[in-house]
mmCIF file of C-alpha atoms in Angstrom:
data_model
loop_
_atom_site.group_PDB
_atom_site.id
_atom_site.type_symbol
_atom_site.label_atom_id
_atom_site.label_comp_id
_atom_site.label_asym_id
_atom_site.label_seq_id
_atom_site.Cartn_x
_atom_site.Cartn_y
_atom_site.Cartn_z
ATOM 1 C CA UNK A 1 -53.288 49.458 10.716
ATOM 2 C CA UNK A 2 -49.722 49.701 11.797
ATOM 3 C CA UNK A 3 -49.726 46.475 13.743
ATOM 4 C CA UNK A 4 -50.883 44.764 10.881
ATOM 5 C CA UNK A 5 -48.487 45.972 8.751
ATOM 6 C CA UNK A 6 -46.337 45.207 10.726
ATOM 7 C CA UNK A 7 -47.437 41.685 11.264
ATOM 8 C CA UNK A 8 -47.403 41.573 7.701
ATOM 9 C CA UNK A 9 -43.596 42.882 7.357
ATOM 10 C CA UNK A 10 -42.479 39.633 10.085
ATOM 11 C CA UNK A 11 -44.594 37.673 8.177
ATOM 12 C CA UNK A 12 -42.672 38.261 5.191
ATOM 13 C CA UNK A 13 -39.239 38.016 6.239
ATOM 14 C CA UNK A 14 -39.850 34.782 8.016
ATOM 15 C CA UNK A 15 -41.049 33.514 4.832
ATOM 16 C CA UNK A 16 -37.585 34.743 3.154
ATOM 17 C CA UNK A 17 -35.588 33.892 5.653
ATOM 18 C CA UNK A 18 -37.119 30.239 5.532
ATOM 19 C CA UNK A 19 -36.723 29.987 1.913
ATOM 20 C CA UNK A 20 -33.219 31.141 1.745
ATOM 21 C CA UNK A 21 -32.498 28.844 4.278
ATOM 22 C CA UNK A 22 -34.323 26.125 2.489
ATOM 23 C CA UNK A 23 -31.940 26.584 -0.627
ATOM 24 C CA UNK A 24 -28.738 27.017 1.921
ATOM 25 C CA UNK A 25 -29.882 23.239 3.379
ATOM 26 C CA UNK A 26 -29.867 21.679 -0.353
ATOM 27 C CA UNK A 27 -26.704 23.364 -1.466
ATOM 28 C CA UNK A 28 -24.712 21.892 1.913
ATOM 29 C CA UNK A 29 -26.663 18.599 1.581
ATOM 30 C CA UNK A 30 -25.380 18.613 -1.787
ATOM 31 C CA UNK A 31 -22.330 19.320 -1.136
ATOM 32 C CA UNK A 32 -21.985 16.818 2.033
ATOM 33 C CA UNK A 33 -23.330 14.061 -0.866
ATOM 34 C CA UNK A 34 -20.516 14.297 -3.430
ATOM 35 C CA UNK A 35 -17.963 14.892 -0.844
ATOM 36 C CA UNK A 36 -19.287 11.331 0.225
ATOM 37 C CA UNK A 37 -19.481 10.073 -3.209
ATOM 38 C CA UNK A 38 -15.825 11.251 -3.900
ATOM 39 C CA UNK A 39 -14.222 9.675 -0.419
ATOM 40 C CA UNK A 40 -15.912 6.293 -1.343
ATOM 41 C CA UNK A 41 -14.470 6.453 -4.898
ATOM 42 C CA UNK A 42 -10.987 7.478 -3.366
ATOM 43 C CA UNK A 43 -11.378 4.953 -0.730
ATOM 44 C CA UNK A 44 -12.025 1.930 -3.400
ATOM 45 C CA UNK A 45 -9.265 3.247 -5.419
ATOM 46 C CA UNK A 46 -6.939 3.231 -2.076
ATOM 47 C CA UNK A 47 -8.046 -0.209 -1.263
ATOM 48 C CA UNK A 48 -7.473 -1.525 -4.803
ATOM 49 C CA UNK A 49 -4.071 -0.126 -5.638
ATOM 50 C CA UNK A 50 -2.694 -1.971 -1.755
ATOM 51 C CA UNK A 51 -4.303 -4.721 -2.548
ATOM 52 C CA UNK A 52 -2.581 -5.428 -6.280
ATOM 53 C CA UNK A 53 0.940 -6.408 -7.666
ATOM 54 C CA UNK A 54 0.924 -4.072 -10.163
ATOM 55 C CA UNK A 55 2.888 -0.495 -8.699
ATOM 56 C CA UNK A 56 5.786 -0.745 -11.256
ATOM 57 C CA UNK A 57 6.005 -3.203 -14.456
ATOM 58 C CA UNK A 58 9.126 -4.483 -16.241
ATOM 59 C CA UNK A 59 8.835 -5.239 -19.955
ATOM 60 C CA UNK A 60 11.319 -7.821 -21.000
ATOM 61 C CA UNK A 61 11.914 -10.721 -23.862
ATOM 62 C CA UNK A 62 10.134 -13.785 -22.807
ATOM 63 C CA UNK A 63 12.513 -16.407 -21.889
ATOM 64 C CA UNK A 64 11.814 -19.269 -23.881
ATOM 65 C CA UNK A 65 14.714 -21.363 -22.822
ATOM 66 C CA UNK A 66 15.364 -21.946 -19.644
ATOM 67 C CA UNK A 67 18.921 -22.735 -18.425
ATOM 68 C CA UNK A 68 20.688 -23.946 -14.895
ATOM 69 C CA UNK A 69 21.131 -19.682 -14.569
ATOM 70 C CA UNK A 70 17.166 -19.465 -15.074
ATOM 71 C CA UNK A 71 16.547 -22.413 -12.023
ATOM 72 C CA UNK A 72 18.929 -20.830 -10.108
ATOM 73 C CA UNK A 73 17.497 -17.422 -10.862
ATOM 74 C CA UNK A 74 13.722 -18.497 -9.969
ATOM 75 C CA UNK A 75 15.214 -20.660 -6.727
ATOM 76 C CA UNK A 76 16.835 -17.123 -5.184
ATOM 77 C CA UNK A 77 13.723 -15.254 -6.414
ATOM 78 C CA UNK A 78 11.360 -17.559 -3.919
ATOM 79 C CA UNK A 79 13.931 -17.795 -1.248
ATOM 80 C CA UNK A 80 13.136 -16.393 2.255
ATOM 81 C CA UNK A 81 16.781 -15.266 1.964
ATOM 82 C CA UNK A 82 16.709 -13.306 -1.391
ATOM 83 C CA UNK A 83 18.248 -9.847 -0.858
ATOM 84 C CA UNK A 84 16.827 -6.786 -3.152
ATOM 85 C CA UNK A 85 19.517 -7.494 -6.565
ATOM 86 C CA UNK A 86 18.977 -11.040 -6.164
ATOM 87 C CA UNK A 87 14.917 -10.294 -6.993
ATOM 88 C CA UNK A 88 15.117 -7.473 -8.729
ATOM 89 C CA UNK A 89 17.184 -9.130 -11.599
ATOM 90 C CA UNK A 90 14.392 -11.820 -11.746
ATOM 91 C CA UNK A 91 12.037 -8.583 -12.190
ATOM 92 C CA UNK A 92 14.109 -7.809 -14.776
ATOM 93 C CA UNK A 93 14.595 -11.116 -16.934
ATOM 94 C CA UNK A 94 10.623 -12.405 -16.467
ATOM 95 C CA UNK A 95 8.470 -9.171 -17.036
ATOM 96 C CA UNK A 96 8.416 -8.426 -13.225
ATOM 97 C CA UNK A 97 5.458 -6.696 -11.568
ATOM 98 C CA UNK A 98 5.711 -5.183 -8.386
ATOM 99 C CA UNK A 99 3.472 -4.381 -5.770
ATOM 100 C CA UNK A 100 3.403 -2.739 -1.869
ATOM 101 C CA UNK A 101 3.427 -6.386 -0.425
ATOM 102 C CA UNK A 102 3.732 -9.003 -3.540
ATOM 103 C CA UNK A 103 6.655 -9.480 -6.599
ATOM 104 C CA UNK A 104 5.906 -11.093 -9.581
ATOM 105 C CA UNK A 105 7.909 -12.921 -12.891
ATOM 106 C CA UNK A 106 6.026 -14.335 -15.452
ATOM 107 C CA UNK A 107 7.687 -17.529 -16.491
ATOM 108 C CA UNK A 108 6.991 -20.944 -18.907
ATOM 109 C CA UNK A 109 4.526 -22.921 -17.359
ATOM 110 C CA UNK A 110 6.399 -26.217 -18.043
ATOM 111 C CA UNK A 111 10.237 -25.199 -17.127
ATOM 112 C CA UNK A 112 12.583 -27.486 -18.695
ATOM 113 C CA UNK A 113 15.586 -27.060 -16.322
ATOM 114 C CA UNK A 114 18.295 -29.208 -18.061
ATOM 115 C CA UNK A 115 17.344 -29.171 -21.481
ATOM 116 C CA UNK A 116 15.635 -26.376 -23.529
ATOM 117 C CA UNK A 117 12.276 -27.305 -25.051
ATOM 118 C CA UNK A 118 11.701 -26.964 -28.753
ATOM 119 C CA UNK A 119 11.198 -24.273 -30.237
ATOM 120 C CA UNK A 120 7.296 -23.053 -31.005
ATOM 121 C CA UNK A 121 5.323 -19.334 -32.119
ATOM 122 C CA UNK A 122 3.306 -19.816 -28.832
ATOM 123 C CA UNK A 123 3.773 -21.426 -25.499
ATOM 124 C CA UNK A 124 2.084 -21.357 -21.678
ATOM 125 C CA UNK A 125 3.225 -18.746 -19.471
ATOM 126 C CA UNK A 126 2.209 -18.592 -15.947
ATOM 127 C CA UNK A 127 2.304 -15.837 -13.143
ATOM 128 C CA UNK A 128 4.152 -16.557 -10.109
ATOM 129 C CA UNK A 129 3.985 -13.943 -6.815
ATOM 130 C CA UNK A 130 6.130 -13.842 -4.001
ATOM 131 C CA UNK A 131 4.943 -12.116 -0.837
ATOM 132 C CA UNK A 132 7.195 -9.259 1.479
ATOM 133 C CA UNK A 133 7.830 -10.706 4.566
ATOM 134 C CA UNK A 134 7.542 -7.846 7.036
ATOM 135 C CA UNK A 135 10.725 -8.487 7.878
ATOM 136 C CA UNK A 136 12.048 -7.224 4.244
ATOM 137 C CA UNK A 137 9.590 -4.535 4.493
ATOM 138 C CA UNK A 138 11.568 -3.175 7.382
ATOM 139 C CA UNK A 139 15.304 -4.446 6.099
ATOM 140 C CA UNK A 140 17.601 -1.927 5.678
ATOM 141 C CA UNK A 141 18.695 -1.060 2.109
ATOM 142 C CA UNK A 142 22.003 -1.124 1.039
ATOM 143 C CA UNK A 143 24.294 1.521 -0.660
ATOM 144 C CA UNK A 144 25.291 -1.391 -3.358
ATOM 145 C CA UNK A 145 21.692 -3.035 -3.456
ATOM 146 C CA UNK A 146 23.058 -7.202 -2.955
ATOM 147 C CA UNK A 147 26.581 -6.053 -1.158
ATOM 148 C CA UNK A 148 26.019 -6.192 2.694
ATOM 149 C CA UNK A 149 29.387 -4.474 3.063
ATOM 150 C CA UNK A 150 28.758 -1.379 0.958
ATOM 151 C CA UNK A 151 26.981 0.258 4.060
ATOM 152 C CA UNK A 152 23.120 1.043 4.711
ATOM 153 C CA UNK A 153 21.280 3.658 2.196
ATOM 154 C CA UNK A 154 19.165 5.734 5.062
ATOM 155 C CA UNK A 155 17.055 7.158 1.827
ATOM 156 C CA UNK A 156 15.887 4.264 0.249
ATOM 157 C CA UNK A 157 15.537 2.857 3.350
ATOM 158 C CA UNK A 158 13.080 5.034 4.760
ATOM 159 C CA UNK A 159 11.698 5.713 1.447
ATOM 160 C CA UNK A 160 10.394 1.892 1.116
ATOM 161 C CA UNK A 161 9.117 1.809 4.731
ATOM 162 C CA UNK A 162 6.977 5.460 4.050
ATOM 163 C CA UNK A 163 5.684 3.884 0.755
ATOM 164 C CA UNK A 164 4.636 0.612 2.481
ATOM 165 C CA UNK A 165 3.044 2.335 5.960
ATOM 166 C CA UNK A 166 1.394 5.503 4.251
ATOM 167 C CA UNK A 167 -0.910 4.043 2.424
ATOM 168 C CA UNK A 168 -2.360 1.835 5.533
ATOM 169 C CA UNK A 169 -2.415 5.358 8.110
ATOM 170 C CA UNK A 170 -4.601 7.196 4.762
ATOM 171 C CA UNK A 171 -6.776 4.658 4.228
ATOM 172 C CA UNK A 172 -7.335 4.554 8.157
ATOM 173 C CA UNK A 173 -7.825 8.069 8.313
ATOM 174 C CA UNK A 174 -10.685 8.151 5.412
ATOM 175 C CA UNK A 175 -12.570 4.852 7.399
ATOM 176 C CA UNK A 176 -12.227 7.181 10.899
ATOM 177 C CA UNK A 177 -13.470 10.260 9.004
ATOM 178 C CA UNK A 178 -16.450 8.065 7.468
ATOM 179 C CA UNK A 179 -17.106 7.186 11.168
ATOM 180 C CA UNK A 180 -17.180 10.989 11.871
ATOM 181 C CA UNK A 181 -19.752 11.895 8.970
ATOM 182 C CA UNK A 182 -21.619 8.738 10.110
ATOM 183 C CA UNK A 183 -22.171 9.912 13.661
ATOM 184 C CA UNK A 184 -22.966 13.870 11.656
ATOM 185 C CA UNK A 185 -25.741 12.271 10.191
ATOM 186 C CA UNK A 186 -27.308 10.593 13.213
ATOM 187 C CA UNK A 187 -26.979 13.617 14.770
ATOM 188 C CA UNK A 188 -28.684 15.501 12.168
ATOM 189 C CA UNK A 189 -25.572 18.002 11.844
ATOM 190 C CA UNK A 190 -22.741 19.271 9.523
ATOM 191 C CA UNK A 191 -20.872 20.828 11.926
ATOM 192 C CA UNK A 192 -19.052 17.243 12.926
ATOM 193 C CA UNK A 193 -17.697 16.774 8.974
ATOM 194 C CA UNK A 194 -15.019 19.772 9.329
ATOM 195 C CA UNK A 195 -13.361 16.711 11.681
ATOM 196 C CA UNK A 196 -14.114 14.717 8.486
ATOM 197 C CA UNK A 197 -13.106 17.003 6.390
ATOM 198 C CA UNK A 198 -9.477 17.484 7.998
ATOM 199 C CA UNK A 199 -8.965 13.750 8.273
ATOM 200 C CA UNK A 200 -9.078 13.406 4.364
ATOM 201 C CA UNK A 201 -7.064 16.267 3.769
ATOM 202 C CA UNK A 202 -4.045 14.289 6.067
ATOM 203 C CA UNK A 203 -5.141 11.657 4.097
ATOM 204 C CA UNK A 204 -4.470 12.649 0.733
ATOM 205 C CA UNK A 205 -1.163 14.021 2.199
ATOM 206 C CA UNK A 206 -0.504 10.491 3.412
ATOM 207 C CA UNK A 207 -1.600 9.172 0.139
ATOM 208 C CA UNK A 208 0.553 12.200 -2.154
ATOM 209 C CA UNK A 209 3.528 11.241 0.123
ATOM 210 C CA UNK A 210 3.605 7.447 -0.366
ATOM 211 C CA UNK A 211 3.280 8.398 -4.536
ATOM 212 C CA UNK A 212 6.096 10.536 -3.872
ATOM 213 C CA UNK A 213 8.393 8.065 -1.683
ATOM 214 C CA UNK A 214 7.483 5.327 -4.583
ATOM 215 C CA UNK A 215 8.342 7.373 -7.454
ATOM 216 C CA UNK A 216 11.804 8.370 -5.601
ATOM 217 C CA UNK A 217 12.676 4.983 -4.359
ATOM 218 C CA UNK A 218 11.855 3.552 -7.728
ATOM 219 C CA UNK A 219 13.935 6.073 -9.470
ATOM 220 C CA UNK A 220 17.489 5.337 -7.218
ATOM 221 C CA UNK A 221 16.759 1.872 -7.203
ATOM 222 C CA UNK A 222 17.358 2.006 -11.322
ATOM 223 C CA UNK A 223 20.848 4.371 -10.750
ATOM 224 C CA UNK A 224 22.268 1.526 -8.945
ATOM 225 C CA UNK A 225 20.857 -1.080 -10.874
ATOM 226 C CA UNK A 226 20.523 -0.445 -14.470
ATOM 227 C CA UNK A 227 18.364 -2.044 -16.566
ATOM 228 C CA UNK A 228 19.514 -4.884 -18.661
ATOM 229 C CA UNK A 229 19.515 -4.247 -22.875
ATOM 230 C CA UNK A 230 15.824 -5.085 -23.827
ATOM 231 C CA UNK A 231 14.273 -4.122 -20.727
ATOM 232 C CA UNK A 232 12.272 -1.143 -19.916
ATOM 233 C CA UNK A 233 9.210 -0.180 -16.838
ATOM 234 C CA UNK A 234 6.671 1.758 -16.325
ATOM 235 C CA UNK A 235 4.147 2.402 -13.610
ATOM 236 C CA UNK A 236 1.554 0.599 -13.428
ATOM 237 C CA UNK A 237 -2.634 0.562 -13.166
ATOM 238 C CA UNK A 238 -2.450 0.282 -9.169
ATOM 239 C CA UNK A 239 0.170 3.089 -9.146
ATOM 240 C CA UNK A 240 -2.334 5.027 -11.277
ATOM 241 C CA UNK A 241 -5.025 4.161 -8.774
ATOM 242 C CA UNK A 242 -3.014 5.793 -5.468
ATOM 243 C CA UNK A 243 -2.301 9.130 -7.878
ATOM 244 C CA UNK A 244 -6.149 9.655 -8.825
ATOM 245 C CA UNK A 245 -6.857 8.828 -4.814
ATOM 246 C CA UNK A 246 -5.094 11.591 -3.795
ATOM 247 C CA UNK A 247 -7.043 14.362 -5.700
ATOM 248 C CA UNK A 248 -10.133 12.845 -4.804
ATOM 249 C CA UNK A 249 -9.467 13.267 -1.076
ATOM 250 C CA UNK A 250 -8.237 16.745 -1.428
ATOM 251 C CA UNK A 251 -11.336 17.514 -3.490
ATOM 252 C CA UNK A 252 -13.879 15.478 -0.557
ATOM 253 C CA UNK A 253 -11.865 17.231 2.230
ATOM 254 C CA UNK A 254 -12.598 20.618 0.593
ATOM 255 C CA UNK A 255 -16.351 19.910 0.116
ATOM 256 C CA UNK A 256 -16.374 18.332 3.681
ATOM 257 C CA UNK A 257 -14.946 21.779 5.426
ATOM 258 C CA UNK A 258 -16.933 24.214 3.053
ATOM 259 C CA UNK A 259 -20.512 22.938 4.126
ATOM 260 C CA UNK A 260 -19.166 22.142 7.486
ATOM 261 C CA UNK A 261 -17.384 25.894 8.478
ATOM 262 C CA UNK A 262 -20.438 27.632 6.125
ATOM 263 C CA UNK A 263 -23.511 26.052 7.279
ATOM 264 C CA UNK A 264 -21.950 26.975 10.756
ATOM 265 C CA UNK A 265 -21.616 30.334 9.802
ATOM 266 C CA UNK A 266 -25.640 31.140 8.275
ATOM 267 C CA UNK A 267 -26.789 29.308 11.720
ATOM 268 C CA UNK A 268 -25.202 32.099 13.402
ATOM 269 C CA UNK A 269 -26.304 34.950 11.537
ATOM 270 C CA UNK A 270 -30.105 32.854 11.774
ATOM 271 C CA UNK A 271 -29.738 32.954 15.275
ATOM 272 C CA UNK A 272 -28.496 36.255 15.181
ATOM 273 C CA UNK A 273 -31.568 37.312 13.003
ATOM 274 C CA UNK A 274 -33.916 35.744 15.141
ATOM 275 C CA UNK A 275 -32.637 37.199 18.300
ATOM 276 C CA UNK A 276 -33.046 41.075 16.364
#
């Protein structure tokens, strides 16, 4: 009789112990699923906001006319030589967009360069885009932006190199962590995502960092130059996109090192249990 109660008492608790950690499997699972769903979102979002022209935004009057100081104005603008005020006041006269490797002006698709065209409500406009060399990436910025003899700004200048590089080392980061969680899966283990979940933590860092340097650089750039009468910016959708990345990688790391360091845990105290 005692035997079998006692048979009956293991019995029991192994049933327990296998349902409870039946449930503990779907809640990490669970977890390990939206922390995947949330690094591919942030990951997209990443990839999207390098990829476009549209970081900051100038809003300007369209210039209808167009005037040897327009010409000479869109010449600089395309120029290999064109130092930051030279391009920056085309930003400002053509409702500039600007992105981590790409400027943009949006002028008159048919530019009448000697002699202004009539007058009409509605004409063509056209986008034009001008690529960062990596050599301007990397250029030193100057304390009077346009006066080579005004001495170099060490703040903006590292500022615009962090804003351009950061974004590259997070979204590396959140491909090497999906290799991790890849290789977690195969092995039929969440122990590997805590490496997973540490790489998208750095990577939101990298991410909040290269927000930070943008919104800094963007905001000494305007004390030395001003914005003309007529013109204002604003931050664009891509800008948007690297701000809502960063959450989503803090939220994916979290996830990540919860079901990683906690299903870790309850196979101790199972192995534990089954050792008593």
């Amino acid at each position: 009789m005692g035997g079998d109660r006692l048979e009956n008492k293991t019995s029991v608790s192994v049933a327990s112990w296998s349902s409870l950690n039946a449930r503990m499997d779907n809640r990490f699972a669970t977890a390990f699923v939206i922390a995947c769903v949330l690094s591919l979102i942030s990951t997209i979002y990443m990839a999207a906001s390098i990829g476009t022209d549209f970081w900051y935004e100038y809003r300007s009057p369209v210039q209808e006319n167009s005037s040897d100081l327009n010409k000479s104005i869109w010449d600089e603008f395309i120029s290999d030589e064109a130092d930051e005020k030279t391009y920056n006041d085309a930003l400002f006269r053509y409702n500039g967009t600007v992105g981590l490797w790409r400027r943009c002006i949006t002028i008159s698709k048919n530019m009448h360069w000697y002699s202004p065209p009539e007058r009409t409500e509605s004409f063509d406009v056209v986008t034009k885009c001008v690529s960062f060399t990596l050599t301007e990436q990397f250029m030193e910025k100057f304390v009077d932006p346009g006066n080579h003899n005004s001495g170099i700004d060490l703040l903006r200048t590292y500022l615009w190199r962090c804003q351009f590089l950061l974004p590259f080392v997070s979204l590396g980061l959140m491909c090497f962590g999906a290799l991790i969680g890849l290789c977690a899966c195969i092995c039929r283990s969440l122990y590997p995502t805590i490496a997973t979940g540490i790489l998208h933590l750095l990577a939101g860092l990298c991410t909040l960092g290269s927000v930070s340097c943008y919104v800094a650089g963007i905001e000494l750039l305007h004390q030395k130059l001003e914005l003309p009468e007529n013109v204002s910016g604003e931050f664009g959708w891509s800008f948007c996109l690297a701000c809502v990345s960063a959450p989503l990688q803090f939220m994916a790391s979290a996830l990540f090192i919860w079901a990683a360091h906690t299903n870790r845990k309850e196979y101790t105290l199972m192995k534990a249990y089954r050792v008593a």
